PDB file of C-alpha atoms and ligand atoms in Angstrom:
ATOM      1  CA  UNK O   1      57.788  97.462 -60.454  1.00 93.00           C
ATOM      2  CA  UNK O   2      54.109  97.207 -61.852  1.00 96.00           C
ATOM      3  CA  UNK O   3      52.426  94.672 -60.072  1.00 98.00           C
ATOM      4  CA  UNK O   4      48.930  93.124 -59.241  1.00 98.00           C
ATOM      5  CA  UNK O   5      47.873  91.356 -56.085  1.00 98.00           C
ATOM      6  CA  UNK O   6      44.419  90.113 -54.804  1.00 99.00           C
ATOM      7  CA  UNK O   7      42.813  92.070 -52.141  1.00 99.00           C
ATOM      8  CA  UNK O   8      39.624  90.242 -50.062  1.00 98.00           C
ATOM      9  CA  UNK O   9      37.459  92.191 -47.972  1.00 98.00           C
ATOM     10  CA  UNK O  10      36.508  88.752 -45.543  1.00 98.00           C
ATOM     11  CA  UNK O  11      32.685  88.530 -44.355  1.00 98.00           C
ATOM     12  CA  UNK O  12      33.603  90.265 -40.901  1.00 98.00           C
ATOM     13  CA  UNK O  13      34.354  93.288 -42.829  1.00 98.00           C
ATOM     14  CA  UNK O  14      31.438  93.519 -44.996  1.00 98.00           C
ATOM     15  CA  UNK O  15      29.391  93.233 -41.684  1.00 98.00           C
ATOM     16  CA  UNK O  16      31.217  95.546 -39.867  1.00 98.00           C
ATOM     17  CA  UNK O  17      31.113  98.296 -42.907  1.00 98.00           C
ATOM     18  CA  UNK O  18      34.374  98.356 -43.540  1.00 98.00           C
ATOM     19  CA  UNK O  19      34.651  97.940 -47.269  1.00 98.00           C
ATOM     20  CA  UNK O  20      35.115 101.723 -47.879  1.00 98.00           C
ATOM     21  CA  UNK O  21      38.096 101.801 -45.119  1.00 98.00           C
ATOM     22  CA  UNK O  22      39.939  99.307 -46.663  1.00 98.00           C
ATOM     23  CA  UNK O  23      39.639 100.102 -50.182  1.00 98.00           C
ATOM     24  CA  UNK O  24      41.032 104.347 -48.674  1.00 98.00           C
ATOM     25  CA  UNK O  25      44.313 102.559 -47.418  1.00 98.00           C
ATOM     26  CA  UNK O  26      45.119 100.984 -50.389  1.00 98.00           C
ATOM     27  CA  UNK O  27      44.134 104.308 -52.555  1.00 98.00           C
ATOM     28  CA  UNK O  28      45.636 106.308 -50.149  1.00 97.00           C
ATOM     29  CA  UNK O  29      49.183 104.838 -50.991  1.00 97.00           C
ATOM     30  CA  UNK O  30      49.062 104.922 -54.471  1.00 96.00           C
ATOM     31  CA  UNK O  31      47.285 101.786 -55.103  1.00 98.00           C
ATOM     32  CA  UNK O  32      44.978 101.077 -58.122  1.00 98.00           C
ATOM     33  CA  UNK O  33      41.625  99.186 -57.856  1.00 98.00           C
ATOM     34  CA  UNK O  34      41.571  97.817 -61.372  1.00 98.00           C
ATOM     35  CA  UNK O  35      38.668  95.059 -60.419  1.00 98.00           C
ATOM     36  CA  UNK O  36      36.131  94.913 -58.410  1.00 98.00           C
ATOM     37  CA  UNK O  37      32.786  92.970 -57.096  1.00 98.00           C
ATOM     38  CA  UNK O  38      30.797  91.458 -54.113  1.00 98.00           C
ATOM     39  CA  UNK O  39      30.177  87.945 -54.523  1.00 98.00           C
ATOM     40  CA  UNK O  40      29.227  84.822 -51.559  1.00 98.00           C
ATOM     41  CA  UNK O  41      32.251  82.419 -52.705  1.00 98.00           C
ATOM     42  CA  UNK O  42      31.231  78.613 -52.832  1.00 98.00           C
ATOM     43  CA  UNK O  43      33.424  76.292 -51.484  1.00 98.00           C
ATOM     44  CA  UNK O  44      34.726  75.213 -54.813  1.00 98.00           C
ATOM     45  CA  UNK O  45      36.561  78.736 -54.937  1.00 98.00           C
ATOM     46  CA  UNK O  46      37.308  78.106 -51.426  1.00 98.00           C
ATOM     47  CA  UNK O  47      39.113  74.970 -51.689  1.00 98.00           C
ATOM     48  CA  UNK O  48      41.017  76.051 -54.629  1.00 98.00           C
ATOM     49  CA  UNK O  49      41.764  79.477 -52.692  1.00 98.00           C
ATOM     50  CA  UNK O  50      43.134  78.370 -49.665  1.00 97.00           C
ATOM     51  CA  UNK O  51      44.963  75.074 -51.180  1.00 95.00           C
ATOM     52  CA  UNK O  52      45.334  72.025 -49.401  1.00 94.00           C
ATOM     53  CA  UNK O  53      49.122  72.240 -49.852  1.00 94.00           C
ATOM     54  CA  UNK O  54      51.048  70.604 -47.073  1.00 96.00           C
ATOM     55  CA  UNK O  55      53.414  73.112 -46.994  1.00 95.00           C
ATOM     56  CA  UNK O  56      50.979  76.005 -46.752  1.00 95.00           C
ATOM     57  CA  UNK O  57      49.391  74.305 -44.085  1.00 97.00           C
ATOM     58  CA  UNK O  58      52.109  74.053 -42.128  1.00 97.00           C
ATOM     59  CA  UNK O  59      52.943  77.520 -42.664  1.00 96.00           C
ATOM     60  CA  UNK O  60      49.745  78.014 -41.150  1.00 95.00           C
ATOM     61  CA  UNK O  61      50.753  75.790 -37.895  1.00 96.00           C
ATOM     62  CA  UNK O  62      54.281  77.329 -38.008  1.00 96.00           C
ATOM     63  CA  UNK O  63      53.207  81.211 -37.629  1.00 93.00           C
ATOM     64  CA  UNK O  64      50.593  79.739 -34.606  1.00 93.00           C
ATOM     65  CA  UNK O  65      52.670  78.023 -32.496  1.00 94.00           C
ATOM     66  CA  UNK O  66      55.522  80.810 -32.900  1.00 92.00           C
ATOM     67  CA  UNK O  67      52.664  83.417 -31.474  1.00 89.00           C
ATOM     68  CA  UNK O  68      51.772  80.962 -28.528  1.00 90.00           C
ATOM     69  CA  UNK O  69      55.818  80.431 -28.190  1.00 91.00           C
ATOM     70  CA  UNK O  70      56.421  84.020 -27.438  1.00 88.00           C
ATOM     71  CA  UNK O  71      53.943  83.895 -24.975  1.00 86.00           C
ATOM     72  CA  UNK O  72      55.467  80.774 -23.087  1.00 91.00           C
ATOM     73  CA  UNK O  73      52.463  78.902 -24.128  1.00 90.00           C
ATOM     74  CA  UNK O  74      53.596  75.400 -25.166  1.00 91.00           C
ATOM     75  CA  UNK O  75      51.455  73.995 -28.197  1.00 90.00           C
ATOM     76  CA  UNK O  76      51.010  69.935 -28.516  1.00 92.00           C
ATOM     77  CA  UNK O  77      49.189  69.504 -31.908  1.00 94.00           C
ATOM     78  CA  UNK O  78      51.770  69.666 -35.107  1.00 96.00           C
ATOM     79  CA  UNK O  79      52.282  72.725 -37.791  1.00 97.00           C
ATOM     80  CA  UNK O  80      49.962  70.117 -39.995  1.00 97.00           C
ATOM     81  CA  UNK O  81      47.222  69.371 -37.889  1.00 96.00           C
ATOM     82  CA  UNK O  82      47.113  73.059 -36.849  1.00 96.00           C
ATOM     83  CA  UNK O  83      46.819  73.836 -40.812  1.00 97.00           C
ATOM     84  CA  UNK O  84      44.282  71.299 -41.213  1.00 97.00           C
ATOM     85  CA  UNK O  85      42.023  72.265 -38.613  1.00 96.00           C
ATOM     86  CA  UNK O  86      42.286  76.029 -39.465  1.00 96.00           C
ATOM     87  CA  UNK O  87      41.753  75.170 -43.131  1.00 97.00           C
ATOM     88  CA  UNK O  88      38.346  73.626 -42.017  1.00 97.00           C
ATOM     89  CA  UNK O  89      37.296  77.031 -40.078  1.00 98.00           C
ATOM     90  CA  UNK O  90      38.497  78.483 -43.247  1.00 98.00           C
ATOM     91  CA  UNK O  91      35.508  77.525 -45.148  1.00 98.00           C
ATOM     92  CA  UNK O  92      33.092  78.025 -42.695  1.00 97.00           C
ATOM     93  CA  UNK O  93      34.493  81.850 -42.479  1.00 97.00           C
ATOM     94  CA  UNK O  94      33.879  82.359 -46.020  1.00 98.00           C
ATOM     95  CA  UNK O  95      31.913  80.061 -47.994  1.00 98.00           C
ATOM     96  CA  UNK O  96      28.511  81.818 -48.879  1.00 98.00           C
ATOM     97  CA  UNK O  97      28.964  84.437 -47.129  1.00 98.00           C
ATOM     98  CA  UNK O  98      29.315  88.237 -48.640  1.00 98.00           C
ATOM     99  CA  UNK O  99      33.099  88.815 -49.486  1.00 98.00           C
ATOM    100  CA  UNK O 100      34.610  91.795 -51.563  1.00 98.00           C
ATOM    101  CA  UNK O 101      37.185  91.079 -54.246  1.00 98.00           C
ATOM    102  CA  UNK O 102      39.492  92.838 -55.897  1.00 98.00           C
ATOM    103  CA  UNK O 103      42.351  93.726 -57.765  1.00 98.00           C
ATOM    104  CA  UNK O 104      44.650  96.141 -56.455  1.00 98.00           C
ATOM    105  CA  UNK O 105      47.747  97.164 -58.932  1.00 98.00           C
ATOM    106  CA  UNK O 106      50.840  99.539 -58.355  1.00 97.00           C
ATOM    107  CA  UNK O 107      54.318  99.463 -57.519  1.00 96.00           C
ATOM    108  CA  UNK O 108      55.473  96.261 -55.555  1.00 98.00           C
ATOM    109  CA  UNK O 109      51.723  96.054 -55.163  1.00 98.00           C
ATOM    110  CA  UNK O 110      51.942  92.864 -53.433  1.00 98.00           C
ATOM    111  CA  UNK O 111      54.638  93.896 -50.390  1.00 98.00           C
ATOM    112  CA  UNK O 112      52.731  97.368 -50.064  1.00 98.00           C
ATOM    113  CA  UNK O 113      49.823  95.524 -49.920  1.00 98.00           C
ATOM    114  CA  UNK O 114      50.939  93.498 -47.317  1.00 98.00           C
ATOM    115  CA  UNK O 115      52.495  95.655 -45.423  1.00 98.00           C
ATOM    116  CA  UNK O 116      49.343  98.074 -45.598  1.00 98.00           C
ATOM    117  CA  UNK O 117      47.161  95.003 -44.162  1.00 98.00           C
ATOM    118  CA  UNK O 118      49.747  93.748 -41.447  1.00 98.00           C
ATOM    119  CA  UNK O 119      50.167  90.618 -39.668  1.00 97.00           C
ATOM    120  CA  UNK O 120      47.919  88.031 -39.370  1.00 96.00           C
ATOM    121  CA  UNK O 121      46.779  88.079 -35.939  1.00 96.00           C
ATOM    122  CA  UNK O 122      45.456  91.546 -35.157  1.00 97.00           C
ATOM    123  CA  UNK O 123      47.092  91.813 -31.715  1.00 94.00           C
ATOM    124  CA  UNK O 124      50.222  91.487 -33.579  1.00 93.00           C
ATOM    125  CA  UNK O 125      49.459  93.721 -35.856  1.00 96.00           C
ATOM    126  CA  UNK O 126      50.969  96.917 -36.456  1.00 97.00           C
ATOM    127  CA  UNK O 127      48.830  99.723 -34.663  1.00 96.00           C
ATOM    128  CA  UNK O 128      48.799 101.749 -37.997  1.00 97.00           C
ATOM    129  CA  UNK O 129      47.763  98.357 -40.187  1.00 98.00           C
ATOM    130  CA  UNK O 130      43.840  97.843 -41.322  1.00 98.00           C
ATOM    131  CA  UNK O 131      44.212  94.644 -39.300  1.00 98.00           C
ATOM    132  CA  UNK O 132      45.810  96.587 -36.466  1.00 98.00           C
ATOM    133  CA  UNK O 133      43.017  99.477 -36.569  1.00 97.00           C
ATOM    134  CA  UNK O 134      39.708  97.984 -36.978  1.00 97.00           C
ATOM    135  CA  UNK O 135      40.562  94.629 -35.269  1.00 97.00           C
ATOM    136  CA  UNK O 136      42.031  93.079 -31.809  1.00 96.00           C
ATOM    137  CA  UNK O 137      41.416  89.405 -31.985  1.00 97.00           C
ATOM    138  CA  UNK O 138      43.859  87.110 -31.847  1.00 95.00           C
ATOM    139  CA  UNK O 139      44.870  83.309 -32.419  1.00 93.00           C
ATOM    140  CA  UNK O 140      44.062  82.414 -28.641  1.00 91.00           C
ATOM    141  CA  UNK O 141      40.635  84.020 -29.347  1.00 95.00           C
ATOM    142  CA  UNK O 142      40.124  82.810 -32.624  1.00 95.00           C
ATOM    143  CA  UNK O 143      40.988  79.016 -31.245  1.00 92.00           C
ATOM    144  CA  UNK O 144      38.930  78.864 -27.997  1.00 92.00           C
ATOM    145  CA  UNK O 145      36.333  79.622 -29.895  1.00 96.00           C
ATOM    146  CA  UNK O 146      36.924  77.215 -32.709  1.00 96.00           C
ATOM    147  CA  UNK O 147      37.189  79.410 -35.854  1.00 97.00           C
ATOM    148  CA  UNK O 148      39.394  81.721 -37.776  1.00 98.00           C
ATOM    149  CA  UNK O 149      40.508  84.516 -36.975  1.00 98.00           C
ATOM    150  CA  UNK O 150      38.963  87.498 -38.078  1.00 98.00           C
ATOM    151  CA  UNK O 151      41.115  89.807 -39.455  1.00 98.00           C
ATOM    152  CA  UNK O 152      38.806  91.195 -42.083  1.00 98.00           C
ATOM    153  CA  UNK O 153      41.159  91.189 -45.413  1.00 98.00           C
ATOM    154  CA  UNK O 154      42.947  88.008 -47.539  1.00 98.00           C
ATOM    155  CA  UNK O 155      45.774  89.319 -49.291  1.00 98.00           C
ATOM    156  CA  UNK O 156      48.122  87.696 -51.580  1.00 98.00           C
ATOM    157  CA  UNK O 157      51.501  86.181 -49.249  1.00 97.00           C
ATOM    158  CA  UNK O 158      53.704  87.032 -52.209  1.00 97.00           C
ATOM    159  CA  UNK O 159      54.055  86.751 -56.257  1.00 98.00           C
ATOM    160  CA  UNK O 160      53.484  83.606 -56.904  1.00 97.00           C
ATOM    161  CA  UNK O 161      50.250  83.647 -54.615  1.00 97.00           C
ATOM    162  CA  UNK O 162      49.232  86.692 -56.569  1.00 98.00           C
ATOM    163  CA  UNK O 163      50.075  84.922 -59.665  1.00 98.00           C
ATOM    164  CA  UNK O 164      47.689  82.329 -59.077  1.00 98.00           C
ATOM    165  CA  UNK O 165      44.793  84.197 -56.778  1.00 98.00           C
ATOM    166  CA  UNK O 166      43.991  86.951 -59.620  1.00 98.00           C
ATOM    167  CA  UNK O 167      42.500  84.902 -62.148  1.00 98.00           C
ATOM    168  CA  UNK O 168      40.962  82.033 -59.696  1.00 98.00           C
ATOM    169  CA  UNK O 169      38.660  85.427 -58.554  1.00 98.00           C
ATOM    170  CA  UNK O 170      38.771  87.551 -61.970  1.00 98.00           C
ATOM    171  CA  UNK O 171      38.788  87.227 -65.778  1.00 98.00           C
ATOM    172  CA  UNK O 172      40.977  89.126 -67.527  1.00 97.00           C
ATOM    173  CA  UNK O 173      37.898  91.013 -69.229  1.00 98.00           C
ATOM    174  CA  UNK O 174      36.547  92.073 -66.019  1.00 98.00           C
ATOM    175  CA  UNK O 175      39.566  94.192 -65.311  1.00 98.00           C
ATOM    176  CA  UNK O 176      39.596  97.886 -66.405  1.00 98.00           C
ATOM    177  CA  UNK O 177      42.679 100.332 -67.256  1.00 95.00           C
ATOM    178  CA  UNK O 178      42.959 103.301 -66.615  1.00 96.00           C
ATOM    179  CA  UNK O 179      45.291 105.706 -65.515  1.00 95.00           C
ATOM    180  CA  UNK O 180      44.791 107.516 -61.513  1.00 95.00           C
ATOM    181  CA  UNK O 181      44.589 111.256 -61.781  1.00 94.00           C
ATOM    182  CA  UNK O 182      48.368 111.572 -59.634  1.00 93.00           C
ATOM    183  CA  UNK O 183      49.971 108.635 -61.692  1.00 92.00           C
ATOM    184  CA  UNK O 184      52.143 111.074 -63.748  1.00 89.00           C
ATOM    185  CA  UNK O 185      54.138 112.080 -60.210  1.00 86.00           C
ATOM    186  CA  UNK O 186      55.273 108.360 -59.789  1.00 85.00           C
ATOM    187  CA  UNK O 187      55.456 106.967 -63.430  1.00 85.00           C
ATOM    188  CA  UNK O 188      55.944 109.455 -66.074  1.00 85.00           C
TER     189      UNK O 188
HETATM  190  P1  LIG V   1      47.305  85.591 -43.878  1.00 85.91           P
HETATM  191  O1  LIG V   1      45.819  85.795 -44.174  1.00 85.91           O
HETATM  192  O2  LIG V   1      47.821  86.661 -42.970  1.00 85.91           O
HETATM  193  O3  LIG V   1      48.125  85.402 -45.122  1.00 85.91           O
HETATM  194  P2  LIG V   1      47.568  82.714 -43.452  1.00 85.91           P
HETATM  195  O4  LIG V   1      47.648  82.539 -44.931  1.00 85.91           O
HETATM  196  O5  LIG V   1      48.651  82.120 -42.632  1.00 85.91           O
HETATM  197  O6  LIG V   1      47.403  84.243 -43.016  1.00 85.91           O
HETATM  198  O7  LIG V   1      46.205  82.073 -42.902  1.00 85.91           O
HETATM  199  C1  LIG V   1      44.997  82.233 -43.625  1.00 85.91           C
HETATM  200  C2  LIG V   1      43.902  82.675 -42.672  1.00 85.91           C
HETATM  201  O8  LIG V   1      43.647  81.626 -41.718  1.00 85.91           O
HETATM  202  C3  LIG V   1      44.194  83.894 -41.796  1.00 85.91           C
HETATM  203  O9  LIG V   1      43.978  85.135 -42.449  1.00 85.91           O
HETATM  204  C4  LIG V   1      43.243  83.686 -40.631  1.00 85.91           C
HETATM  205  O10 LIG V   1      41.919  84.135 -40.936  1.00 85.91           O
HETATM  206  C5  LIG V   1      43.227  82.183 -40.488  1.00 85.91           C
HETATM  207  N1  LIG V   1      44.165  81.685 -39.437  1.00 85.91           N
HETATM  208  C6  LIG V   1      45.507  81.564 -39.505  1.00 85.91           C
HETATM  209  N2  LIG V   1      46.019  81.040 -38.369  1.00 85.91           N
HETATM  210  C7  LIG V   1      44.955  80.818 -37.546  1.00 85.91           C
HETATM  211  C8  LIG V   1      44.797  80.277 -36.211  1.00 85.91           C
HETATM  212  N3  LIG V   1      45.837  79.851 -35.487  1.00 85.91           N
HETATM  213  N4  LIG V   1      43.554  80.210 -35.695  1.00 85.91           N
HETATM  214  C9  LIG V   1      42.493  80.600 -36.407  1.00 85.91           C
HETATM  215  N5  LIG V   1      42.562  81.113 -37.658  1.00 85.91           N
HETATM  216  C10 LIG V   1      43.764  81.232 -38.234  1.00 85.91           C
HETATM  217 MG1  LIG V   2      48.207  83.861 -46.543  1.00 85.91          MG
END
């Protein structure tokens, strides 16, 4: 059903000119930019955005070392301190720097969404996600070299993230309806 997720276009895609591509792939399947604007986040947003949530965090650790495990590559530092550290690049990535936000609604916006962006790590990506097409780095990349990686887009991990994310980034008055010329063929 109806849904509405939160869609950033990171700083490494504003520099790279990739607003416009990202935005098509989401319009391209149906989805509905109902809010919209270009703003350098301050860390307040930041912290609140990325929560410092042990379980998150861990999440965080948990997807790493799985990616170093299928490569053989033992990891020593735990899911938490992993999620710590990477929270810390985390602000560095985006605070003050440009970032696109938005509001992207449609059917099971959040999973197509998802989906759509692909996995976190670009060399896992699918070939045929935005993460997959415009990017190749990857968490062994991303850690030698002490930052996050860049994978150009946030998107919200499920409902309850979207729940929350949409109005940390948006009012409620700064987002328009309207209807898409080809939303009769999926909802009338
Ligand atoms: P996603 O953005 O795919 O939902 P997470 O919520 O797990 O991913 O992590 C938030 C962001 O932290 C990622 O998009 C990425 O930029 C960064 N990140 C995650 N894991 C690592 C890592 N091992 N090394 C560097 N950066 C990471
Ligand atoms: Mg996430």
């Amino acid at each position: 059903m109806i849904e509405r997720t939160l869609v950033l276009v990171k700083p490494d895609g504003v520099y790279r000119a990739l607003i416009g591509k990202s935005i098509a792939a989401f319009e391209d399947a149906g989805l509905k930019v109902i809010g919209i604007k270009m703003v350098k986040p301050d860390r307040s947003i930041v912290d609140k955005h990325y929560v410092a949530d042990e379980e998150y965090l861990k999440s965080i650790g948990a997807k790493t070392i799985n990616s170093y495990k299928k490569r053989g590559i033992e990891v020593k530092d735990t899911e938490l301190q992993i999620g710590q550290r990477i929270r810390g690049y985390l602000f560095d990535y985006l605070t003050n720097k440009p970032v696109v936000a938005m509001v992207v609604e449609g059917n099971e916006a959040v999973a197509n969404v998802k989906k759509i962006t692909g996995a976190t790590s670009p060399t896992d990506a699918d070939r045929s996600s935005i993460r997959g097409m415009y990017s190749s780095d990857s968490y062994d990349l991303a850690d030698a070299k002490k930052r996050a990686i860049k994978n150009m887009l946030h998107v919200s991990g499920d409902k309850a993230d979207a729940a929350r994310e949409v109005p940390l980034w948006f009012k409620e008055s700064e987002l328009v309806e309207y209807k898409r010329s080809d939303e009769s063929m999926l909802y009338d």
